[in-house]
């Protein structure tokens, strides 16, 4: 949720840190700050609001330093304000610290520090407790003081800390919040995520949980929780810097919607040999493993959860294994039936969503086999799984997930088909048909992207509506849910998705003259039923947008407008029908003047409960 950057080296730390914070803006934040070691003292500048606010206030100061830390804050404890912004300092100002995560026992620690040592707290944050703990334990060795402090802390944290008495180092710690280290020539950088480093280095250490890092200009040492130094391979980042830029699109979201043909193609075809056989490099599930499995859970949040709903359809239809899908924040607290015969599938774009990570850990603790579908290499979810299936969608910067979602769907189809073949429960000609249909998808998505006029026209007709409804049947319910989430989270229109058959059980009471309703009707065997639902809502004055396969002329007689997707078999329509829904949400958001890439109150990665 928050973003951390720290620098030690020969460049001006102020420039490097501000540049890095800008690259982390997408994580969502409400304030930012920086601490710099200047002439033997630590200067802290921190403000509520956008980073450009911080830059404007720093500009006249001409800050020049070789050591510093910076932070973008997404408030969890204490409202957004200058005093609650990070970095936080001890009372003498000799130590400054930035933190991403939540200290679960901060109230007890705060009371102890006030009672025993009369500490004067300046903020309402949990974070400030950490810097006072370090101050309390500090006896001339920052690394030692940090170790003693984290021994008293409970919760999730990635922290970076500097001290004016030791201006040649940064100490950083990782526990359940992301932290990486960029390795340079006579310079080293800590950050929450790769985009903050790309301008300076492609060589990265991925820091594991409970590890403490000591950075100097000359080098980086990593220690485990027992203070033993550990070795770490260098991870070479292959992303191009511009991959995280917009490449000429007005918004990251539009760029990422248009990257979907490539993402689908890469995610799919890197796992198919020339005969269409699937090879899943990160997954070692054997026939014996599958025969042991008597329960499959798919667990995720938000858009990833909607991908899980399609995954359930695919695994049950192709591999004939029953599947339960659950949102992570519920799963982890409902005492699920889990044992060594359970397969737990987590889906996450960021790989850092705390609820998903916690659910995964709970499943592992109870003996389940854990397979994850994740977009960020080396993320927490990836590193704590038995099997990992990477969606090669590339960095997804916009808060609203699009290309990660469609590559998650591809991943689910491949895993389901791999299971079906391993169990020998799918006929070869049906398998071949499915593979050929999946291989045809990138070109069909491209075709949708090349014809957005109708979508833009529908957006213009409806962008001022305050409510929107999405309905579908069968697999189209999952697409309706995803379409509704896309619209609400970037346009702030109150949108709502429901199984079409449920309309008469209450929701139809809300339909009135001019109600904007989208009916996703791609399933041939359910089309007649969908037509009846469209007639029901039309009779009550709704403006109905139909989504159907090319060639379906019947729907034009009932719907006000129709968006067609290229023809394909029913089983793979979700990867196509979601694309016009993403674009519809995008254009309506732009027409409403919303912040498309960074919607209010939202963050790209929800690393708190
Ligand atoms: C998607 O558009 C939303 N931004 C949000 O629901 C997101 O899907 C959810 O927070 C899960 O994130 P993850 O995939 O990184 O775990």
XYZ file of C-alpha atoms and ligand atoms in Angstrom:
625
model
C 0.000 0.000 0.000
C 2.692 2.505 0.939
C 5.836 3.018 -1.109
C 9.383 3.054 0.233
C 12.600 4.282 -1.420
C 16.046 4.678 0.162
C 19.380 5.671 -1.399
C 23.024 5.656 -0.410
C 25.709 6.567 -2.946
C 27.375 9.418 -4.815
C 24.322 10.861 -6.556
C 22.042 13.426 -4.938
C 19.814 11.201 -2.773
C 17.009 13.761 -2.985
C 16.720 13.400 -6.763
C 16.936 9.601 -6.748
C 14.356 9.228 -3.989
C 11.813 11.666 -5.468
C 12.166 9.957 -8.841
C 11.578 6.584 -7.201
C 8.542 7.826 -5.272
C 7.032 9.108 -8.508
C 7.391 5.648 -9.993
C 5.532 4.211 -6.976
C 2.618 6.656 -7.188
C 0.456 3.962 -8.751
C 0.422 2.096 -5.430
C -2.003 4.692 -4.198
C -1.146 7.221 -1.472
C -2.373 10.337 0.334
C 0.904 11.922 1.530
C 4.646 11.711 0.971
C 7.916 12.615 2.639
C 11.690 12.399 2.605
C 14.498 12.331 5.188
C 18.022 13.366 4.118
C 21.305 13.240 5.986
C 22.661 16.789 5.543
C 25.822 18.110 7.257
C 25.593 15.560 10.045
C 21.906 16.135 10.736
C 18.759 14.464 9.388
C 16.300 16.822 7.718
C 12.722 15.590 7.317
C 10.210 17.093 4.874
C 6.767 15.504 4.668
C 3.338 16.672 3.551
C -0.207 15.517 2.910
C -1.115 15.433 -0.762
C 0.585 14.548 -4.008
C 4.339 14.110 -4.459
C 4.453 17.248 -6.572
C 3.498 19.093 -3.361
C 6.650 17.705 -1.692
C 8.797 18.547 -4.725
C 7.548 22.141 -4.790
C 8.425 22.631 -1.128
C 11.876 21.049 -1.528
C 12.857 22.932 -4.683
C 13.967 26.209 -3.046
C 16.015 24.348 -0.421
C 18.505 22.910 -2.917
C 18.853 19.698 -0.883
C 22.078 17.842 -1.613
C 22.769 14.613 0.256
C 24.183 11.160 -0.372
C 21.938 9.335 2.071
C 18.189 9.402 2.446
C 14.839 7.606 2.628
C 11.452 8.506 1.169
C 7.840 7.330 1.449
C 4.382 7.524 -0.099
C 1.704 6.843 2.525
C -1.725 5.208 2.162
C -3.279 5.831 5.559
C -4.163 2.905 7.795
C -3.731 4.383 11.302
C -4.175 8.134 11.610
C -5.828 10.346 9.006
C -3.783 11.740 6.106
C -1.873 14.757 7.482
C 1.630 16.281 7.538
C 2.348 14.949 11.022
C 1.142 11.438 10.195
C 3.163 11.317 6.977
C 6.435 9.387 6.938
C 9.388 9.511 7.626
C 8.988 9.473 11.389
C 11.821 10.516 13.726
C 12.915 9.952 17.310
C 12.722 12.911 19.675
C 16.316 14.034 19.091
C 15.894 13.786 15.312
C 18.952 11.538 14.974
C 16.957 8.598 13.547
C 14.395 8.632 10.704
C 12.276 5.744 9.466
C 9.786 4.795 6.739
C 7.387 1.863 6.982
C 4.929 -0.065 4.828
C 2.544 -2.359 6.740
C 0.745 -2.483 10.102
C 2.217 -2.967 13.591
C -0.529 -4.990 15.250
C 0.717 -4.471 18.828
C 1.512 -0.784 18.454
C -0.958 0.293 21.142
C 0.765 -1.824 23.795
C 4.210 -0.677 22.650
C 3.114 2.954 22.568
C 1.739 2.714 26.131
C 4.945 1.004 27.319
C 7.191 3.661 25.769
C 5.125 6.500 27.233
C 4.840 4.908 30.685
C 8.404 3.628 31.038
C 10.347 6.253 29.123
C 7.976 9.196 28.876
C 8.269 9.240 25.091
C 6.513 12.148 23.431
C 4.593 10.898 20.365
C 3.956 13.424 17.628
C 1.639 11.395 15.373
C -1.351 9.013 15.530
C 0.420 6.360 13.502
C 1.479 2.848 14.398
C 4.775 3.507 12.570
C 6.077 6.084 15.028
C 6.332 3.351 17.635
C 9.112 1.696 15.624
C 11.441 4.692 15.509
C 11.074 5.236 19.263
C 11.822 1.562 19.889
C 15.001 1.845 17.819
C 15.909 5.010 19.710
C 15.321 3.188 22.969
C 17.635 0.317 22.033
C 20.231 2.440 20.236
C 23.708 2.234 21.830
C 25.824 3.192 18.835
C 24.887 0.263 16.574
C 21.854 0.869 14.338
C 21.686 -2.730 13.082
C 21.657 -4.065 16.636
C 18.984 -1.559 17.709
C 16.800 -2.581 14.765
C 17.082 -6.267 15.647
C 16.120 -5.592 19.253
C 13.160 -3.472 18.127
C 11.657 -5.920 15.631
C 11.863 -8.633 18.277
C 9.157 -6.707 20.151
C 6.979 -5.978 17.129
C 4.044 -7.980 15.752
C 2.491 -7.385 12.346
C 3.539 -6.688 8.772
C 6.343 -4.303 7.949
C 8.915 -3.267 5.414
C 11.052 -0.554 6.981
C 14.018 1.605 6.013
C 15.928 3.523 8.689
C 18.873 5.953 8.777
C 20.801 7.514 11.671
C 22.844 10.724 11.748
C 25.449 9.039 13.966
C 26.036 6.402 11.252
C 25.681 8.347 7.971
C 27.282 5.571 5.925
C 24.408 3.098 6.047
C 20.745 2.255 5.621
C 19.174 -0.602 7.564
C 16.045 -2.208 6.115
C 13.788 -5.057 7.248
C 11.151 -7.160 5.532
C 8.242 -8.954 7.140
C 5.093 -9.564 5.076
C 5.411 -6.300 3.140
C 7.405 -6.111 -0.107
C 11.051 -4.983 -0.064
C 13.763 -5.216 -2.704
C 17.324 -3.879 -3.015
C 18.776 -2.364 -6.195
C 22.524 -2.909 -6.647
C 24.607 -0.147 -8.275
C 28.214 0.997 -8.691
C 29.135 2.662 -5.356
C 25.428 3.078 -4.704
C 22.583 0.927 -3.442
C 18.831 1.472 -3.216
C 15.931 -0.025 -1.242
C 12.404 0.081 -2.660
C 8.956 -1.467 -2.370
C 8.779 -2.354 -6.053
C 10.875 -2.641 -9.196
C 9.673 0.467 -11.138
C 11.327 2.694 -8.470
C 14.754 1.233 -9.315
C 14.650 0.706 -13.057
C 16.222 4.056 -13.948
C 19.344 3.185 -11.885
C 19.806 -0.567 -11.975
C 18.411 -3.851 -13.249
C 20.277 -5.910 -10.643
C 18.057 -6.661 -7.679
C 18.096 -8.664 -4.460
C 14.640 -10.024 -3.578
C 14.428 -9.834 0.225
C 12.651 -12.630 2.078
C 10.515 -12.463 5.171
C 12.349 -11.853 8.482
C 15.512 -10.709 6.715
C 17.445 -7.593 7.735
C 19.517 -5.728 5.162
C 22.547 -3.487 5.735
C 23.314 -1.152 2.835
C 26.477 0.920 2.432
C 27.809 2.592 -0.697
C 30.231 -0.270 -1.087
C 27.834 -3.178 -0.732
C 24.779 -4.947 0.664
C 24.622 -7.585 3.392
C 21.538 -9.678 4.105
C 21.009 -11.294 7.514
C 18.418 -13.783 8.703
C 16.462 -13.527 11.936
C 19.380 -15.116 13.792
C 21.695 -12.379 12.544
C 23.541 -14.848 10.292
C 24.600 -13.411 6.974
C 22.889 -15.128 4.031
C 23.799 -15.200 0.359
C 21.347 -14.170 -2.367
C 21.418 -14.558 -6.147
C 21.036 -11.383 -8.143
C 17.685 -11.134 -9.928
C 18.097 -9.448 -13.312
C 15.064 -7.325 -14.220
C 14.142 -7.705 -17.894
C 11.433 -5.053 -17.976
C 12.327 -2.049 -20.137
C 11.942 1.253 -18.371
C 9.375 2.381 -20.925
C 7.336 -0.775 -20.200
C 6.254 1.034 -17.087
C 5.552 4.182 -18.958
C 2.466 4.936 -21.021
C 3.889 4.543 -24.506
C 1.757 7.293 -25.938
C -1.545 6.222 -24.425
C -3.395 8.823 -22.358
C -3.580 6.480 -19.371
C -1.835 3.361 -18.156
C -5.205 1.623 -18.138
C -5.783 2.154 -21.871
C -2.225 1.052 -22.585
C -2.720 -2.085 -20.538
C -6.097 -2.875 -22.159
C -4.310 -2.684 -25.498
C -1.480 -4.899 -24.268
C -3.876 -7.795 -23.730
C -3.350 -9.532 -27.092
C 0.378 -9.685 -26.329
C -0.133 -10.749 -22.723
C -2.566 -13.509 -23.717
C -0.281 -14.674 -26.492
C 2.854 -14.788 -24.318
C 1.117 -16.367 -21.306
C -0.471 -19.013 -23.555
C 2.064 -19.851 -26.199
C 5.142 -20.063 -23.987
C 3.450 -23.094 -22.426
C 2.423 -24.904 -25.618
C 4.744 -27.004 -27.748
C 4.408 -27.229 -31.523
C 1.826 -30.010 -31.112
C -0.321 -27.988 -28.722
C 0.778 -29.978 -25.689
C 0.874 -28.002 -22.435
C 4.057 -27.789 -20.385
C 3.744 -25.870 -17.138
C 7.286 -25.185 -15.998
C 6.432 -23.951 -12.509
C 3.916 -26.688 -11.745
C 4.920 -30.239 -10.842
C 1.463 -31.734 -10.225
C 1.555 -35.422 -11.177
C -1.275 -37.867 -11.889
C -0.710 -39.356 -8.418
C -0.946 -35.869 -6.872
C -4.231 -35.219 -8.681
C -5.667 -38.598 -7.685
C -5.028 -37.620 -4.028
C -6.807 -34.270 -4.437
C -10.388 -34.411 -3.177
C -10.956 -30.681 -2.705
C -9.944 -27.632 -4.737
C -10.240 -24.077 -3.459
C -9.657 -20.989 -5.583
C -9.113 -17.979 -3.316
C -8.513 -14.338 -4.264
C -9.785 -10.769 -3.974
C -11.551 -8.374 -6.346
C -10.830 -8.922 -10.009
C -8.671 -11.943 -9.220
C -11.699 -13.473 -7.492
C -13.727 -12.982 -10.656
C -10.996 -14.821 -12.543
C -11.398 -17.578 -9.980
C -15.075 -17.920 -10.854
C -14.108 -18.601 -14.473
C -11.397 -20.942 -13.204
C -14.013 -22.955 -11.335
C -15.992 -23.326 -14.567
C -12.893 -24.462 -16.482
C -11.612 -26.990 -13.919
C -15.047 -28.512 -13.348
C -15.879 -28.719 -17.051
C -12.514 -29.932 -18.386
C -10.918 -31.754 -15.429
C -14.181 -32.827 -13.764
C -12.977 -31.830 -10.285
C -15.374 -29.939 -7.980
C -14.109 -26.481 -7.033
C -15.001 -23.966 -4.306
C -14.246 -20.302 -4.996
C -13.991 -17.852 -2.106
C -12.891 -14.301 -1.403
C -9.729 -14.384 0.686
C -10.979 -12.094 3.461
C -13.780 -14.586 4.175
C -11.899 -17.818 3.521
C -9.223 -17.151 6.118
C -11.736 -16.795 8.929
C -14.324 -19.469 8.110
C -12.521 -22.632 9.288
C -12.377 -24.190 5.772
C -12.010 -27.972 5.355
C -8.334 -28.300 4.436
C -5.886 -31.181 4.645
C -3.064 -32.747 2.604
C -5.639 -33.780 -0.022
C -6.576 -30.175 -0.707
C -5.334 -28.120 -3.650
C -5.380 -24.410 -2.805
C -5.144 -22.079 -5.814
C -4.442 -18.406 -5.063
C -4.795 -15.776 -7.758
C -3.138 -12.385 -7.357
C -1.768 -9.759 -9.726
C 0.491 -8.088 -7.173
C 1.285 -11.181 -5.144
C 1.185 -8.947 -2.058
C -2.540 -8.748 -1.204
C -2.503 -9.419 2.495
C -5.836 -11.262 2.681
C -4.802 -13.594 -0.131
C -1.365 -14.132 1.429
C -2.910 -14.853 4.830
C -5.387 -17.324 3.311
C -2.520 -19.035 1.502
C -0.529 -19.352 4.723
C -3.537 -20.777 6.539
C -4.024 -23.368 3.796
C -0.336 -24.279 3.896
C -0.372 -24.541 7.660
C -3.166 -27.093 7.366
C -1.279 -29.194 4.823
C -2.741 -28.090 1.496
C -0.763 -28.069 -1.749
C -0.518 -24.412 -2.776
C -0.511 -23.328 -6.413
C -0.602 -19.642 -7.250
C -1.301 -17.629 -10.379
C 0.593 -14.358 -9.983
C 1.913 -11.521 -12.139
C 4.791 -10.172 -10.080
C 7.917 -12.286 -10.130
C 9.387 -12.857 -6.709
C 6.329 -11.515 -4.879
C 5.386 -12.874 -1.468
C 2.577 -15.078 -2.818
C 4.937 -16.534 -5.420
C 7.716 -17.219 -2.933
C 5.438 -18.982 -0.454
C 3.783 -21.369 -2.904
C 4.594 -24.945 -3.869
C 3.808 -24.258 -7.531
C 3.743 -20.924 -9.333
C 2.112 -20.056 -12.640
C 3.274 -16.601 -13.750
C 0.947 -14.494 -15.862
C 3.403 -12.770 -18.166
C 1.292 -9.636 -18.482
C 4.208 -7.318 -17.638
C 3.935 -4.526 -15.048
C 0.325 -3.512 -14.474
C 0.363 0.066 -13.222
C -3.265 1.195 -13.407
C -5.198 0.406 -10.240
C -7.961 -1.204 -12.317
C -6.731 -4.622 -13.357
C -7.206 -5.533 -17.024
C -4.342 -7.391 -18.720
C -3.549 -9.240 -15.512
C -7.177 -10.420 -15.434
C -7.296 -11.820 -18.962
C -3.944 -13.544 -18.484
C -5.281 -14.995 -15.222
C -8.150 -16.466 -17.254
C -5.729 -17.966 -19.765
C -3.745 -19.408 -16.852
C -6.855 -21.011 -15.390
C -7.775 -22.601 -18.738
C -4.255 -23.989 -19.147
C -4.166 -25.389 -15.625
C -7.632 -26.914 -16.056
C -6.638 -28.512 -19.364
C -3.347 -29.729 -17.910
C -5.285 -31.401 -15.099
C -7.771 -32.880 -17.577
C -4.988 -34.402 -19.669
C -3.098 -35.612 -16.588
C -6.280 -37.308 -15.347
C -7.042 -38.512 -18.879
C -10.630 -37.297 -18.714
C -10.779 -35.163 -21.860
C -11.238 -36.370 -25.433
C -8.407 -35.445 -27.765
C -10.603 -33.716 -30.350
C -12.257 -31.542 -27.689
C -8.854 -30.719 -26.232
C -7.541 -29.796 -29.685
C -10.600 -27.607 -30.320
C -10.093 -25.755 -27.029
C -6.403 -25.179 -27.682
C -7.073 -23.855 -31.161
C -9.804 -21.564 -29.794
C -7.423 -20.231 -27.116
C -4.683 -19.657 -29.696
C -7.122 -17.623 -31.790
C -7.944 -15.249 -28.919
C -5.124 -12.660 -29.262
C -6.228 -11.808 -32.821
C -9.886 -11.666 -31.739
C -9.072 -9.328 -28.846
C -7.104 -7.192 -31.321
C -10.232 -7.017 -33.491
C -12.312 -5.718 -30.571
C -9.659 -3.113 -29.780
C -9.683 -1.883 -33.372
C -13.442 -1.205 -33.313
C -14.253 0.919 -30.287
C -16.627 3.438 -31.931
C -19.818 1.724 -30.714
C -18.372 1.409 -27.196
C -17.451 5.089 -27.134
C -20.922 6.014 -28.412
C -22.573 3.982 -25.633
C -20.275 5.609 -23.080
C -21.347 9.057 -24.282
C -25.024 8.081 -23.971
C -24.673 6.815 -20.405
C -21.703 8.442 -18.634
C -23.946 10.745 -16.603
C -26.024 7.883 -15.181
C -25.619 7.391 -11.426
C -26.475 3.671 -11.489
C -25.634 0.777 -13.786
C -26.657 -2.906 -13.800
C -24.895 -5.905 -15.330
C -26.606 -9.267 -15.835
C -25.602 -12.614 -17.291
C -26.165 -16.343 -17.032
C -23.701 -19.174 -16.582
C -20.108 -18.075 -17.144
C -21.378 -14.607 -18.132
C -22.205 -13.915 -14.461
C -18.469 -13.813 -13.711
C -17.976 -11.348 -16.570
C -20.900 -9.233 -15.319
C -19.272 -9.056 -11.880
C -15.933 -8.015 -13.379
C -17.571 -5.473 -15.704
C -19.404 -3.965 -12.747
C -16.248 -3.710 -10.643
C -14.346 -2.042 -13.497
C -17.068 0.570 -13.920
C -17.569 1.384 -10.247
C -13.906 1.606 -9.301
C -12.859 4.098 -11.999
C -16.070 6.060 -12.772
C -17.618 6.031 -9.265
C -20.984 5.085 -10.840
C -22.939 2.832 -8.477
C -22.822 -0.352 -10.532
C -24.215 -3.747 -9.587
C -23.996 -7.208 -11.107
C -26.449 -10.071 -10.666
C -27.340 -13.409 -12.241
C -30.112 -12.602 -14.730
C -32.360 -15.262 -13.249
C -32.234 -13.434 -9.931
C -33.696 -10.176 -11.306
C -37.252 -11.162 -10.445
C -36.242 -11.958 -6.864
C -35.976 -8.280 -5.937
C -33.590 -6.313 -8.121
C -36.109 -5.646 -10.889
C -37.845 -3.301 -8.450
C -34.995 -0.866 -9.154
C -35.437 -0.832 -12.928
C -37.054 2.353 -14.192
C -37.148 4.621 -17.235
C -33.590 5.169 -18.471
C -31.881 2.621 -16.189
C -28.595 1.634 -17.838
C -28.383 -2.178 -17.960
C -25.841 -4.369 -19.740
C -26.925 -7.909 -20.612
C -24.002 -10.226 -21.354
C -25.514 -12.946 -23.533
C -22.736 -15.003 -25.111
C -23.828 -18.490 -24.056
C -25.804 -20.142 -26.877
C -27.598 -22.605 -24.596
C -28.806 -19.775 -22.324
C -29.545 -17.148 -24.972
C -33.333 -17.561 -25.060
C -33.451 -17.094 -21.285
C -31.359 -13.938 -21.585
C -33.729 -12.584 -24.240
C -36.625 -12.963 -21.788
C -34.668 -11.069 -19.134
C -33.913 -8.303 -21.626
C -37.610 -8.065 -22.487
C -38.487 -7.867 -18.756
C -36.237 -4.886 -18.124
C -37.015 -3.187 -21.425
C -40.698 -3.301 -20.491
C -39.776 -1.224 -17.439
C -37.916 1.426 -19.425
C -34.312 0.250 -19.164
C -31.658 1.233 -21.742
C -30.254 -2.204 -22.565
C -26.766 -2.764 -23.925
C -26.437 -6.308 -25.238
C -23.106 -8.146 -25.499
C -23.293 -11.094 -27.892
C -21.310 -13.129 -30.407
C -21.072 -11.876 -33.971
C -23.880 -13.232 -36.149
C -26.493 -13.141 -33.398
C -29.098 -10.873 -34.996
C -31.933 -11.748 -32.595
C -30.520 -9.596 -29.801
C -30.729 -6.476 -31.966
C -34.518 -6.755 -31.934
C -34.560 -6.451 -28.141
C -31.548 -4.414 -26.984
C -31.102 -0.662 -27.521
C -27.470 -1.178 -28.511
C -25.337 -4.264 -29.085
C -21.598 -4.819 -28.789
C -20.462 -7.886 -30.683
C -17.489 -10.056 -29.875
C -15.849 -12.245 -32.541
C -17.448 -15.668 -32.809
C -15.930 -18.431 -30.667
C -17.054 -21.435 -28.648
C -19.027 -20.675 -25.479
C -16.260 -21.927 -23.192
C -13.792 -19.145 -24.033
C -16.084 -16.111 -24.366
C -15.056 -14.510 -21.006
C -11.650 -13.523 -22.363
C -13.381 -11.663 -25.208
C -16.557 -10.284 -23.589
C -14.638 -8.591 -20.746
C -12.632 -6.398 -23.175
C -15.509 -4.152 -24.343
C -16.562 -3.913 -20.693
C -13.087 -2.674 -19.723
C -13.227 -0.106 -22.519
C -16.760 0.991 -21.590
C -15.650 1.622 -18.005
C -12.542 3.450 -19.251
C -14.396 5.801 -21.610
C -17.120 6.556 -19.048
C -14.468 7.350 -16.450
C -12.667 9.707 -18.827
C -15.953 11.428 -19.760
C -16.678 11.899 -16.051
C -13.262 13.474 -15.532
C -12.132 10.826 -13.045
C -8.521 9.913 -12.231
C -8.562 6.752 -14.345
C -5.221 5.252 -13.273
C -5.381 6.258 -9.615
C -9.067 6.227 -8.525
C -9.858 7.836 -5.193
C -9.535 5.681 -2.034
C -8.003 2.774 -3.972
C -4.511 1.283 -4.096
C -2.923 -1.045 -6.624
C -1.866 -3.503 -3.999
C -3.914 -3.916 -0.801
C -1.226 -4.989 1.660
C -3.366 -4.350 4.735
C -6.584 -6.017 5.959
C -9.095 -4.709 -9.630
O -9.425 -3.831 -10.697
C -9.019 -4.009 -8.305
N -8.044 -2.989 -8.352
C -8.863 -4.936 -7.108
O -10.114 -5.544 -6.923
C -7.809 -6.056 -7.212
O -8.205 -7.001 -8.163
C -7.708 -6.763 -5.850
O -7.244 -5.826 -4.909
C -6.752 -7.975 -5.853
O -5.453 -7.558 -6.128
P -4.335 -8.679 -6.493
O -4.790 -9.338 -7.765
O -3.060 -7.903 -6.655
O -4.275 -9.652 -5.362
